[in-house]
Tab-separated table of N, CA, C and O in Angstrom:
chain	number	residue	atom	x	y	z
A	1	UNK	N	59.167	-14.935	-4.806
A	1	UNK	CA	58.656	-14.054	-5.822
A	1	UNK	C	58.549	-12.901	-5.185
A	1	UNK	O	57.680	-12.410	-4.143
A	2	UNK	N	59.193	-11.736	-5.440
A	2	UNK	CA	59.297	-10.274	-4.884
A	2	UNK	C	58.676	-9.384	-6.108
A	2	UNK	O	59.291	-9.215	-7.229
A	3	UNK	N	57.704	-8.514	-5.763
A	3	UNK	CA	57.065	-7.729	-6.483
A	3	UNK	C	56.678	-6.549	-6.037
A	3	UNK	O	56.156	-6.412	-4.961
A	4	UNK	N	56.960	-5.660	-6.896
A	4	UNK	CA	56.675	-4.421	-6.342
A	4	UNK	C	55.593	-3.652	-7.037
A	4	UNK	O	55.600	-3.705	-8.398
A	5	UNK	N	54.288	-3.283	-6.590
A	5	UNK	CA	53.237	-2.608	-7.257
A	5	UNK	C	53.553	-1.190	-7.507
A	5	UNK	O	53.968	-0.580	-6.666
A	6	UNK	N	53.664	-0.763	-8.737
A	6	UNK	CA	53.798	0.694	-9.202
A	6	UNK	C	52.328	1.232	-8.670
A	6	UNK	O	51.254	0.685	-8.434
A	7	UNK	N	52.252	2.630	-8.947
A	7	UNK	CA	51.029	3.326	-8.608
A	7	UNK	C	49.826	2.846	-9.499
A	7	UNK	O	48.598	2.798	-9.350
A	8	UNK	N	50.246	2.310	-10.951
A	8	UNK	CA	48.944	2.020	-11.683
A	8	UNK	C	48.504	0.577	-11.167
A	8	UNK	O	47.264	0.400	-11.608
A	9	UNK	N	49.486	-0.186	-10.926
A	9	UNK	CA	48.995	-1.493	-10.031
A	9	UNK	C	48.139	-1.243	-8.926
A	9	UNK	O	47.237	-2.142	-8.904
A	10	UNK	N	48.481	-0.227	-8.162
A	10	UNK	CA	47.663	-0.305	-7.055
A	10	UNK	C	46.259	0.460	-7.419
A	10	UNK	O	45.333	-0.111	-6.759
A	11	UNK	N	46.245	1.462	-8.278
A	11	UNK	CA	44.859	1.717	-8.764
A	11	UNK	C	44.197	0.731	-9.381
A	11	UNK	O	42.864	0.632	-9.033
A	12	UNK	N	44.632	-0.196	-10.024
A	12	UNK	CA	43.848	-1.084	-10.723
A	12	UNK	C	43.446	-2.164	-9.413
A	12	UNK	O	42.456	-2.734	-9.745
A	13	UNK	N	44.370	-2.441	-8.738
A	13	UNK	CA	43.708	-3.351	-7.467
A	13	UNK	C	42.464	-2.870	-6.771
A	13	UNK	O	41.684	-3.354	-6.814
A	14	UNK	N	42.534	-1.440	-6.497
A	14	UNK	CA	41.332	-0.733	-6.214
A	14	UNK	C	40.244	-0.752	-6.935
A	14	UNK	O	39.110	-0.465	-6.408
A	15	UNK	N	40.286	-1.052	-8.394
A	15	UNK	CA	39.207	-1.014	-9.129
A	15	UNK	C	38.726	-2.609	-9.459
A	15	UNK	O	38.011	-2.662	-10.523
A	16	UNK	N	39.305	-3.439	-8.829
A	16	UNK	CA	39.210	-4.987	-9.116
A	16	UNK	C	39.898	-5.584	-10.198
A	16	UNK	O	39.402	-6.535	-10.594
A	17	UNK	N	41.098	-5.303	-10.575
A	17	UNK	CA	41.651	-5.867	-11.554
A	17	UNK	C	42.161	-7.367	-10.877
A	17	UNK	O	42.621	-7.298	-9.995
A	18	UNK	N	41.716	-8.296	-11.705
A	18	UNK	CA	41.762	-9.709	-11.212
A	18	UNK	C	43.193	-10.046	-11.256
A	18	UNK	O	43.433	-10.769	-10.339
A	19	UNK	N	44.218	-9.688	-12.062
A	19	UNK	CA	45.625	-9.990	-12.031
A	19	UNK	C	46.081	-9.707	-10.939
A	19	UNK	O	46.798	-10.064	-9.981
A	20	UNK	N	45.709	-8.058	-10.433
A	20	UNK	CA	46.277	-7.783	-9.186
A	20	UNK	C	45.616	-8.276	-7.989
A	20	UNK	O	46.614	-8.567	-6.881
A	21	UNK	N	44.444	-8.418	-7.963
A	21	UNK	CA	43.928	-9.185	-6.792
A	21	UNK	C	44.664	-10.735	-6.616
A	21	UNK	O	44.699	-11.071	-5.411
A	22	UNK	N	44.759	-11.300	-7.699
A	22	UNK	CA	45.383	-12.748	-7.568
A	22	UNK	C	46.943	-12.454	-6.820
A	22	UNK	O	47.356	-13.401	-5.954
A	23	UNK	N	47.753	-11.489	-7.155
A	23	UNK	CA	48.978	-11.343	-6.688
A	23	UNK	C	48.973	-10.943	-5.289
A	23	UNK	O	49.545	-11.638	-4.324
A	24	UNK	N	47.842	-10.243	-4.622
A	24	UNK	CA	47.656	-9.752	-3.372
A	24	UNK	C	47.167	-11.048	-2.797
A	24	UNK	O	47.702	-11.229	-1.687
A	25	UNK	N	46.262	-12.077	-3.285
A	25	UNK	CA	45.860	-13.109	-2.462
A	25	UNK	C	47.019	-14.087	-2.243
A	25	UNK	O	47.398	-14.666	-1.234
A	26	UNK	N	48.065	-14.384	-3.565
A	26	UNK	CA	49.072	-14.997	-3.283
A	26	UNK	C	50.117	-14.714	-2.234
A	26	UNK	O	50.659	-15.140	-1.650
A	27	UNK	N	50.698	-13.367	-2.101
A	27	UNK	CA	51.321	-12.789	-1.100
A	27	UNK	C	50.542	-13.167	0.127
A	27	UNK	O	51.472	-13.248	1.285
A	28	UNK	N	49.633	-13.080	0.407
A	28	UNK	CA	48.736	-13.369	1.795
A	28	UNK	C	48.802	-14.920	2.108
A	28	UNK	O	49.060	-15.339	3.135
A	29	UNK	N	48.528	-15.901	0.895
A	29	UNK	CA	48.276	-17.074	1.478
A	29	UNK	C	49.500	-17.911	0.982
A	29	UNK	O	49.375	-19.125	1.568
A	30	UNK	N	50.730	-17.844	0.317
A	30	UNK	CA	51.305	-18.481	-0.115
A	30	UNK	C	52.971	-18.084	0.439
A	30	UNK	O	53.193	-17.027	0.158
A	31	UNK	N	53.699	-18.974	0.891
A	31	UNK	CA	54.986	-18.697	1.236
A	31	UNK	C	55.819	-18.141	0.133
A	31	UNK	O	55.550	-18.810	-0.973
A	32	UNK	N	56.782	-17.386	0.490
A	32	UNK	CA	57.712	-16.980	-0.924
A	32	UNK	C	57.206	-16.051	-1.604
A	32	UNK	O	57.891	-15.828	-2.773
A	33	UNK	N	56.326	-15.609	-1.647
A	33	UNK	CA	55.276	-14.431	-2.402
A	33	UNK	C	55.563	-13.169	-1.599
A	33	UNK	O	54.885	-13.013	-0.444
A	34	UNK	N	55.947	-12.122	-1.974
A	34	UNK	CA	56.169	-10.792	-1.315
A	34	UNK	C	55.797	-9.704	-2.427
A	34	UNK	O	56.386	-9.560	-3.535
A	35	UNK	N	54.902	-8.823	-1.760
A	35	UNK	CA	54.549	-7.627	-2.428
A	35	UNK	C	54.970	-6.382	-1.577
A	35	UNK	O	54.603	-6.407	-0.474
A	36	UNK	N	55.316	-5.380	-2.363
A	36	UNK	CA	55.742	-4.332	-1.867
A	36	UNK	C	54.981	-3.071	-2.409
A	36	UNK	O	54.916	-2.910	-3.793
A	37	UNK	N	54.676	-1.994	-1.628
A	37	UNK	CA	53.978	-0.880	-2.078
A	37	UNK	C	54.898	0.266	-1.500
A	37	UNK	O	54.993	0.490	-0.534
A	38	UNK	N	55.890	0.901	-2.611
A	38	UNK	CA	56.540	2.101	-2.233
A	38	UNK	C	55.778	3.335	-1.809
A	38	UNK	O	54.551	3.349	-2.380
A	39	UNK	N	56.127	4.051	-0.718
A	39	UNK	CA	55.126	5.127	-0.449
A	39	UNK	C	54.770	5.812	-1.508
A	39	UNK	O	53.493	6.640	-1.519
A	40	UNK	N	55.592	6.460	-1.946
A	40	UNK	CA	55.543	7.416	-3.136
A	40	UNK	C	54.578	7.016	-4.187
A	40	UNK	O	53.626	7.581	-4.486
A	41	UNK	N	54.559	5.675	-4.533
A	41	UNK	CA	53.626	5.272	-5.629
A	41	UNK	C	52.177	5.109	-4.739
A	41	UNK	O	51.136	5.018	-5.324
A	42	UNK	N	52.086	4.599	-3.443
A	42	UNK	CA	51.075	4.507	-2.743
A	42	UNK	C	50.321	5.907	-2.645
A	42	UNK	O	48.776	5.949	-3.115
A	43	UNK	N	51.098	7.176	-2.420
A	43	UNK	CA	50.400	8.466	-2.531
A	43	UNK	C	49.659	8.643	-3.998
A	43	UNK	O	48.541	9.160	-4.014
A	44	UNK	N	50.577	8.501	-4.893
A	44	UNK	CA	49.938	8.587	-6.420
A	44	UNK	C	48.559	7.642	-6.697
A	44	UNK	O	47.938	8.208	-7.170
A	45	UNK	N	48.666	6.664	-6.255
A	45	UNK	CA	47.457	5.715	-6.315
A	45	UNK	C	46.440	6.359	-5.492
A	45	UNK	O	45.386	6.293	-5.985
A	46	UNK	N	46.661	6.738	-4.412
A	46	UNK	CA	45.565	7.323	-3.647
A	46	UNK	C	44.853	8.474	-4.312
A	46	UNK	O	43.686	8.997	-4.330
A	47	UNK	N	45.883	9.567	-5.099
A	47	UNK	CA	45.321	10.509	-5.968
A	47	UNK	C	44.506	10.290	-6.801
A	47	UNK	O	43.440	10.957	-6.995
A	48	UNK	N	44.676	9.267	-7.692
A	48	UNK	CA	44.153	8.735	-8.782
A	48	UNK	C	42.668	8.035	-8.281
A	48	UNK	O	41.975	8.367	-8.963
A	49	UNK	N	42.706	7.472	-7.265
A	49	UNK	CA	41.610	6.625	-6.507
A	49	UNK	C	41.634	6.804	-5.115
A	49	UNK	O	42.328	6.123	-4.582
A	50	UNK	N	41.143	7.899	-4.507
A	50	UNK	CA	40.933	8.214	-3.252
A	50	UNK	C	40.521	6.758	-2.319
A	50	UNK	O	39.556	6.011	-2.809
A	51	UNK	N	41.128	6.500	-1.370
A	51	UNK	CA	40.969	5.223	-0.591
A	51	UNK	C	41.835	4.098	-1.043
A	51	UNK	O	41.998	3.159	-0.066
A	52	UNK	N	42.709	4.041	-2.002
A	52	UNK	CA	43.521	2.982	-2.401
A	52	UNK	C	44.475	2.789	-1.403
A	52	UNK	O	44.572	1.771	-0.779
A	53	UNK	N	45.182	3.756	-0.904
A	53	UNK	CA	46.272	3.657	0.043
A	53	UNK	C	45.982	3.120	1.370
A	53	UNK	O	46.473	2.383	1.809
A	54	UNK	N	44.813	3.498	2.033
A	54	UNK	CA	44.285	3.050	3.344
A	54	UNK	C	44.090	1.598	3.163
A	54	UNK	O	44.586	0.830	3.968
A	55	UNK	N	43.453	1.144	2.169
A	55	UNK	CA	43.002	-0.329	1.649
A	55	UNK	C	44.182	-1.197	1.494
A	55	UNK	O	44.344	-2.000	2.203
A	56	UNK	N	45.185	-0.899	0.468
A	56	UNK	CA	46.098	-1.472	0.361
A	56	UNK	C	47.189	-1.621	1.509
A	56	UNK	O	47.696	-2.603	1.894
A	57	UNK	N	47.277	-0.484	2.213
A	57	UNK	CA	48.430	-0.601	3.322
A	57	UNK	C	47.660	-1.349	4.702
A	57	UNK	O	48.611	-1.974	5.216
A	58	UNK	N	46.584	-1.759	4.623
A	58	UNK	CA	45.938	-2.509	5.626
A	58	UNK	C	45.720	-3.822	5.586
A	58	UNK	O	45.635	-4.928	6.194
A	59	UNK	N	46.269	-4.287	4.109
A	59	UNK	CA	46.382	-5.703	3.808
A	59	UNK	C	47.618	-6.793	4.305
A	59	UNK	O	48.615	-6.039	4.149
A	60	UNK	N	47.410	-7.624	4.901
A	60	UNK	CA	48.498	-8.127	5.582
A	60	UNK	C	49.649	-8.794	4.611
A	60	UNK	O	50.836	-8.832	4.921
A	61	UNK	N	49.420	-8.919	3.300
A	61	UNK	CA	50.265	-9.479	2.416
A	61	UNK	C	51.124	-8.374	1.783
A	61	UNK	O	51.868	-8.747	0.847
A	62	UNK	N	50.952	-7.334	2.125
A	62	UNK	CA	51.508	-6.037	1.382
A	62	UNK	C	52.618	-5.553	2.559
A	62	UNK	O	51.934	-4.905	3.465
A	63	UNK	N	53.777	-5.294	1.746
A	63	UNK	CA	54.794	-4.428	2.745
A	63	UNK	C	54.762	-2.930	2.208
A	63	UNK	O	55.388	-2.904	1.006
A	64	UNK	N	54.522	-1.857	3.052
A	64	UNK	CA	54.837	-0.668	2.391
A	64	UNK	C	56.181	-0.210	2.801
A	64	UNK	O	56.763	-0.375	3.968
A	65	UNK	N	56.993	0.275	1.725
A	65	UNK	CA	58.274	0.764	1.775
A	65	UNK	C	58.158	2.161	1.944
A	65	UNK	O	57.885	2.822	1.705
A	66	UNK	N	59.045	2.509	3.228
A	66	UNK	CA	59.005	3.918	3.594
A	66	UNK	C	60.261	4.583	2.516
A	66	UNK	O	60.898	3.956	1.938
A	67	UNK	N	59.886	6.000	2.468
A	67	UNK	CA	60.942	6.608	1.661
A	67	UNK	C	62.290	7.072	2.669
A	67	UNK	O	62.153	7.943	3.376
A	68	UNK	N	63.410	6.033	2.456
A	68	UNK	CA	64.421	6.367	3.082
A	68	UNK	C	65.414	7.319	2.548
A	68	UNK	O	65.172	7.686	1.299
A	69	UNK	N	66.544	7.756	3.016
A	69	UNK	CA	67.463	8.499	2.356
A	69	UNK	C	68.062	8.180	0.964
A	69	UNK	O	67.864	8.751	-0.093
A	70	UNK	N	68.345	6.844	0.996
A	70	UNK	CA	68.854	6.426	-0.240
A	70	UNK	C	67.836	6.520	-1.415
A	70	UNK	O	67.802	6.798	-2.591
A	71	UNK	N	66.367	6.045	-1.071
A	71	UNK	CA	65.440	6.364	-2.180
A	71	UNK	C	65.126	7.677	-2.391
A	71	UNK	O	64.829	8.014	-3.613
A	72	UNK	N	65.181	8.449	-1.220
A	72	UNK	CA	64.860	9.992	-1.507
A	72	UNK	C	65.817	10.685	-2.648
A	72	UNK	O	65.579	11.333	-3.644
A	73	UNK	N	67.267	10.023	-2.457
A	73	UNK	CA	68.205	10.366	-3.544
A	73	UNK	C	68.011	9.909	-5.042
A	73	UNK	O	68.308	10.568	-5.744
A	74	UNK	N	67.028	8.522	-4.996
A	74	UNK	CA	67.130	8.282	-6.516
A	74	UNK	C	65.975	8.958	-7.078
A	74	UNK	O	65.525	8.860	-8.049
A	75	UNK	N	64.903	9.666	-6.293
A	75	UNK	CA	63.842	10.484	-6.779
A	75	UNK	C	64.032	11.355	-8.083
A	75	UNK	O	63.343	11.389	-9.055
A	76	UNK	N	65.160	11.968	-8.082
A	76	UNK	CA	65.498	12.903	-9.034
A	76	UNK	C	65.782	12.222	-10.520
A	76	UNK	O	66.045	12.808	-11.500
A	77	UNK	N	65.809	10.955	-10.570
A	77	UNK	CA	66.295	10.380	-11.914
A	77	UNK	C	65.269	9.821	-12.623
A	77	UNK	O	65.141	9.317	-13.609
A	78	UNK	N	63.931	9.991	-12.050
A	78	UNK	CA	62.723	9.700	-12.894
A	78	UNK	C	61.879	10.965	-12.877
A	78	UNK	O	61.852	11.797	-12.271
A	79	UNK	N	60.823	10.681	-13.638
A	79	UNK	CA	59.866	11.677	-13.800
A	79	UNK	C	58.919	12.065	-13.067
A	79	UNK	O	58.514	13.459	-12.562
A	80	UNK	N	58.283	10.957	-12.242
A	80	UNK	CA	57.635	10.994	-11.227
A	80	UNK	C	58.402	10.373	-9.632
A	80	UNK	O	59.159	9.543	-9.749
A	81	UNK	N	57.743	10.837	-8.616
A	81	UNK	CA	58.368	10.323	-7.645
A	81	UNK	C	57.772	8.774	-7.218
A	81	UNK	O	58.703	8.040	-6.927
A	82	UNK	N	56.648	8.521	-7.741
A	82	UNK	CA	56.138	7.146	-7.851
A	82	UNK	C	56.748	6.120	-8.603
A	82	UNK	O	57.061	5.078	-8.279
A	83	UNK	N	57.322	6.638	-9.980
A	83	UNK	CA	57.994	5.758	-10.728
A	83	UNK	C	59.429	5.751	-10.140
A	83	UNK	O	59.918	4.401	-10.176
A	84	UNK	N	59.990	6.662	-9.525
A	84	UNK	CA	61.131	6.437	-9.116
A	84	UNK	C	61.377	5.590	-7.698
A	84	UNK	O	62.231	4.835	-7.689
A	85	UNK	N	60.324	5.838	-6.930
A	85	UNK	CA	60.452	5.073	-5.744
A	85	UNK	C	60.007	3.592	-6.189
A	85	UNK	O	60.727	2.490	-5.483
A	86	UNK	N	59.359	3.296	-7.278
A	86	UNK	CA	58.988	1.826	-7.718
A	86	UNK	C	60.231	1.329	-8.191
A	86	UNK	O	60.843	0.340	-7.969
A	87	UNK	N	61.235	2.047	-8.966
A	87	UNK	CA	62.224	1.322	-9.581
A	87	UNK	C	63.467	1.242	-8.528
A	87	UNK	O	64.142	0.528	-8.676
A	88	UNK	N	63.421	2.233	-7.587
A	88	UNK	CA	64.659	2.029	-6.511
A	88	UNK	C	63.919	0.676	-5.692
A	88	UNK	O	65.005	-0.066	-5.538
A	89	UNK	N	62.872	0.459	-5.528
A	89	UNK	CA	62.535	-0.521	-4.658
A	89	UNK	C	62.747	-1.957	-5.331
A	89	UNK	O	62.902	-2.935	-4.731
A	90	UNK	N	62.827	-2.003	-6.703
A	90	UNK	CA	62.815	-2.989	-7.379
A	90	UNK	C	64.439	-3.623	-7.558
A	90	UNK	O	64.681	-4.515	-8.148
A	91	UNK	N	65.283	-2.593	-7.445
A	91	UNK	CA	66.851	-2.916	-7.503
A	91	UNK	C	67.310	-4.026	-6.454
A	91	UNK	O	66.528	-4.459	-5.435
A	92	UNK	N	68.188	-4.853	-6.899
A	92	UNK	CA	68.755	-5.895	-6.064
A	92	UNK	C	69.100	-5.394	-4.677
A	92	UNK	O	69.874	-4.172	-4.661
A	93	UNK	N	68.847	-6.034	-3.720
A	93	UNK	CA	69.276	-5.730	-2.455
A	93	UNK	C	70.156	-6.915	-1.672
A	93	UNK	O	69.900	-8.171	-2.269
A	94	UNK	N	70.575	-7.050	-0.545
A	94	UNK	CA	71.300	-8.165	0.097
A	94	UNK	C	69.852	-9.316	0.225
A	94	UNK	O	69.901	-10.583	0.089
A	95	UNK	N	68.682	-8.648	0.585
A	95	UNK	CA	67.765	-9.503	0.945
A	95	UNK	C	67.086	-10.272	-0.486
A	95	UNK	O	66.458	-11.423	-0.451
A	96	UNK	N	66.937	-9.505	-1.566
A	96	UNK	CA	66.530	-9.674	-2.622
A	96	UNK	C	67.659	-9.699	-3.940
A	96	UNK	O	67.874	-8.756	-4.714
A	97	UNK	N	68.804	-10.544	-3.904
A	97	UNK	CA	69.816	-10.268	-4.848
A	97	UNK	C	69.433	-10.292	-6.390
A	97	UNK	O	70.338	-9.449	-7.036
A	98	UNK	N	68.239	-10.887	-6.772
A	98	UNK	CA	67.995	-10.522	-8.172
A	98	UNK	C	66.751	-9.461	-8.359
A	98	UNK	O	66.133	-9.287	-9.397
A	99	UNK	N	66.664	-8.854	-7.115
A	99	UNK	CA	65.675	-7.615	-7.387
A	99	UNK	C	64.309	-8.074	-7.095
A	99	UNK	O	63.844	-9.081	-6.685
A	100	UNK	N	63.399	-7.146	-7.734
A	100	UNK	CA	61.838	-7.454	-7.618
A	100	UNK	C	61.495	-7.209	-9.206
A	100	UNK	O	62.186	-6.427	-10.064
A	101	UNK	N	60.369	-7.638	-9.529
A	101	UNK	CA	59.477	-7.162	-10.644
A	101	UNK	C	58.566	-6.250	-10.371
A	101	UNK	O	57.883	-6.124	-9.343
A	102	UNK	N	58.460	-5.440	-11.493
A	102	UNK	CA	57.616	-4.262	-11.360
A	102	UNK	C	56.051	-4.848	-11.707
A	102	UNK	O	56.153	-5.184	-13.017
A	103	UNK	N	55.048	-4.716	-11.115
A	103	UNK	CA	53.649	-5.032	-11.640
A	103	UNK	C	53.087	-3.850	-11.772
A	103	UNK	O	53.160	-2.653	-11.142
A	104	UNK	N	52.619	-3.731	-13.103
A	104	UNK	CA	51.899	-2.273	-13.599
A	104	UNK	C	50.871	-2.611	-14.598
A	104	UNK	O	50.762	-3.543	-15.064
A	105	UNK	N	49.964	-1.518	-14.851
A	105	UNK	CA	49.156	-1.456	-15.951
A	105	UNK	C	49.718	-0.576	-16.906
A	105	UNK	O	48.892	-0.590	-18.057
A	106	UNK	N	50.753	-0.054	-17.012
A	106	UNK	CA	51.596	0.967	-17.864
A	106	UNK	C	52.704	0.228	-18.148
A	106	UNK	O	53.921	1.040	-18.051
A	107	UNK	N	52.994	-0.695	-18.952
A	107	UNK	CA	54.409	-1.413	-19.124
A	107	UNK	C	55.325	-0.637	-20.006
A	107	UNK	O	56.438	-0.685	-19.751
A	108	UNK	N	54.655	0.274	-20.871
A	108	UNK	CA	55.467	1.183	-21.735
A	108	UNK	C	56.190	2.027	-20.780
A	108	UNK	O	57.179	2.509	-21.370
A	109	UNK	N	55.799	2.726	-19.724
A	109	UNK	CA	56.437	3.362	-18.780
A	109	UNK	C	57.734	3.149	-18.548
A	109	UNK	O	58.631	3.607	-18.207
A	110	UNK	N	57.990	1.716	-18.369
A	110	UNK	CA	59.069	0.752	-18.004
A	110	UNK	C	59.997	0.360	-19.122
A	110	UNK	O	61.089	-0.100	-19.008
A	111	UNK	N	59.563	0.737	-20.316
A	111	UNK	CA	60.373	0.123	-21.629
A	111	UNK	C	61.770	0.498	-21.679
A	111	UNK	O	62.614	-0.508	-22.054
A	112	UNK	N	62.127	1.624	-21.223
A	112	UNK	CA	63.658	2.104	-21.399
A	112	UNK	C	64.426	1.992	-19.942
A	112	UNK	O	65.497	2.223	-19.816
A	113	UNK	N	63.805	1.319	-19.130
A	113	UNK	CA	64.312	0.967	-17.552
A	113	UNK	C	65.082	-0.178	-17.588
A	113	UNK	O	64.352	-1.208	-17.980
A	114	UNK	N	65.804	-0.180	-16.694
A	114	UNK	CA	66.545	-1.651	-16.360
A	114	UNK	C	65.742	-2.557	-15.355
A	114	UNK	O	66.249	-2.718	-14.360
A	115	UNK	N	64.506	-2.639	-15.540
A	115	UNK	CA	63.656	-3.516	-14.560
A	115	UNK	C	62.978	-4.435	-15.189
A	115	UNK	O	62.594	-4.569	-16.459
A	116	UNK	N	62.459	-5.654	-14.486
A	116	UNK	CA	61.643	-6.794	-15.029
A	116	UNK	C	60.181	-5.987	-14.806
A	116	UNK	O	59.837	-5.494	-13.736
A	117	UNK	N	59.261	-6.461	-15.763
A	117	UNK	CA	57.980	-6.024	-15.507
A	117	UNK	C	56.800	-6.946	-15.618
A	117	UNK	O	56.952	-8.037	-16.447
A	118	UNK	N	55.873	-7.104	-15.064
A	118	UNK	CA	54.798	-7.922	-14.951
A	118	UNK	C	53.563	-6.996	-15.483
A	118	UNK	O	53.073	-6.451	-14.687
A	119	UNK	N	52.838	-7.378	-16.558
A	119	UNK	CA	51.939	-6.388	-17.154
A	119	UNK	C	50.740	-6.992	-16.593
A	119	UNK	O	50.212	-8.157	-16.770
A	120	UNK	N	49.894	-6.154	-15.816
A	120	UNK	CA	48.664	-6.555	-15.214
A	120	UNK	C	47.280	-5.945	-16.064
A	120	UNK	O	46.211	-6.036	-15.475
A	121	UNK	N	47.859	-5.842	-17.237
A	121	UNK	CA	46.679	-5.172	-18.299
A	121	UNK	C	45.893	-6.541	-18.393
A	121	UNK	O	46.379	-7.423	-18.890
A	122	UNK	N	44.445	-6.247	-18.111
A	122	UNK	CA	43.519	-7.585	-18.404
A	122	UNK	C	43.381	-7.962	-20.079
A	122	UNK	O	43.472	-7.097	-20.754
């Protein structure tokens, strides 16, 4: 299971969201569960809730995704850098042929996008 945390999911994790906490636990404790934190979304989550980025980046079950050239070129396609980097990270790759699911507490943000969404709203 490959899951990309968007900025809202990261902020929710920092506020003790039970569903986000369960995802983090699974990624750390169970094989086959992978959580990704796109760098741009990590920055936005830290702006919303200072300290979130440092905490999430230190967790062993989360992989921080750098902003590479291909991701940077995709940024112009979305309203925010956080959303663009999250959507880019969820696209299929050779390692993830089916892509990844975007975990969010703002599922309406993704309604018109070609991504699968996991609603973390309690």
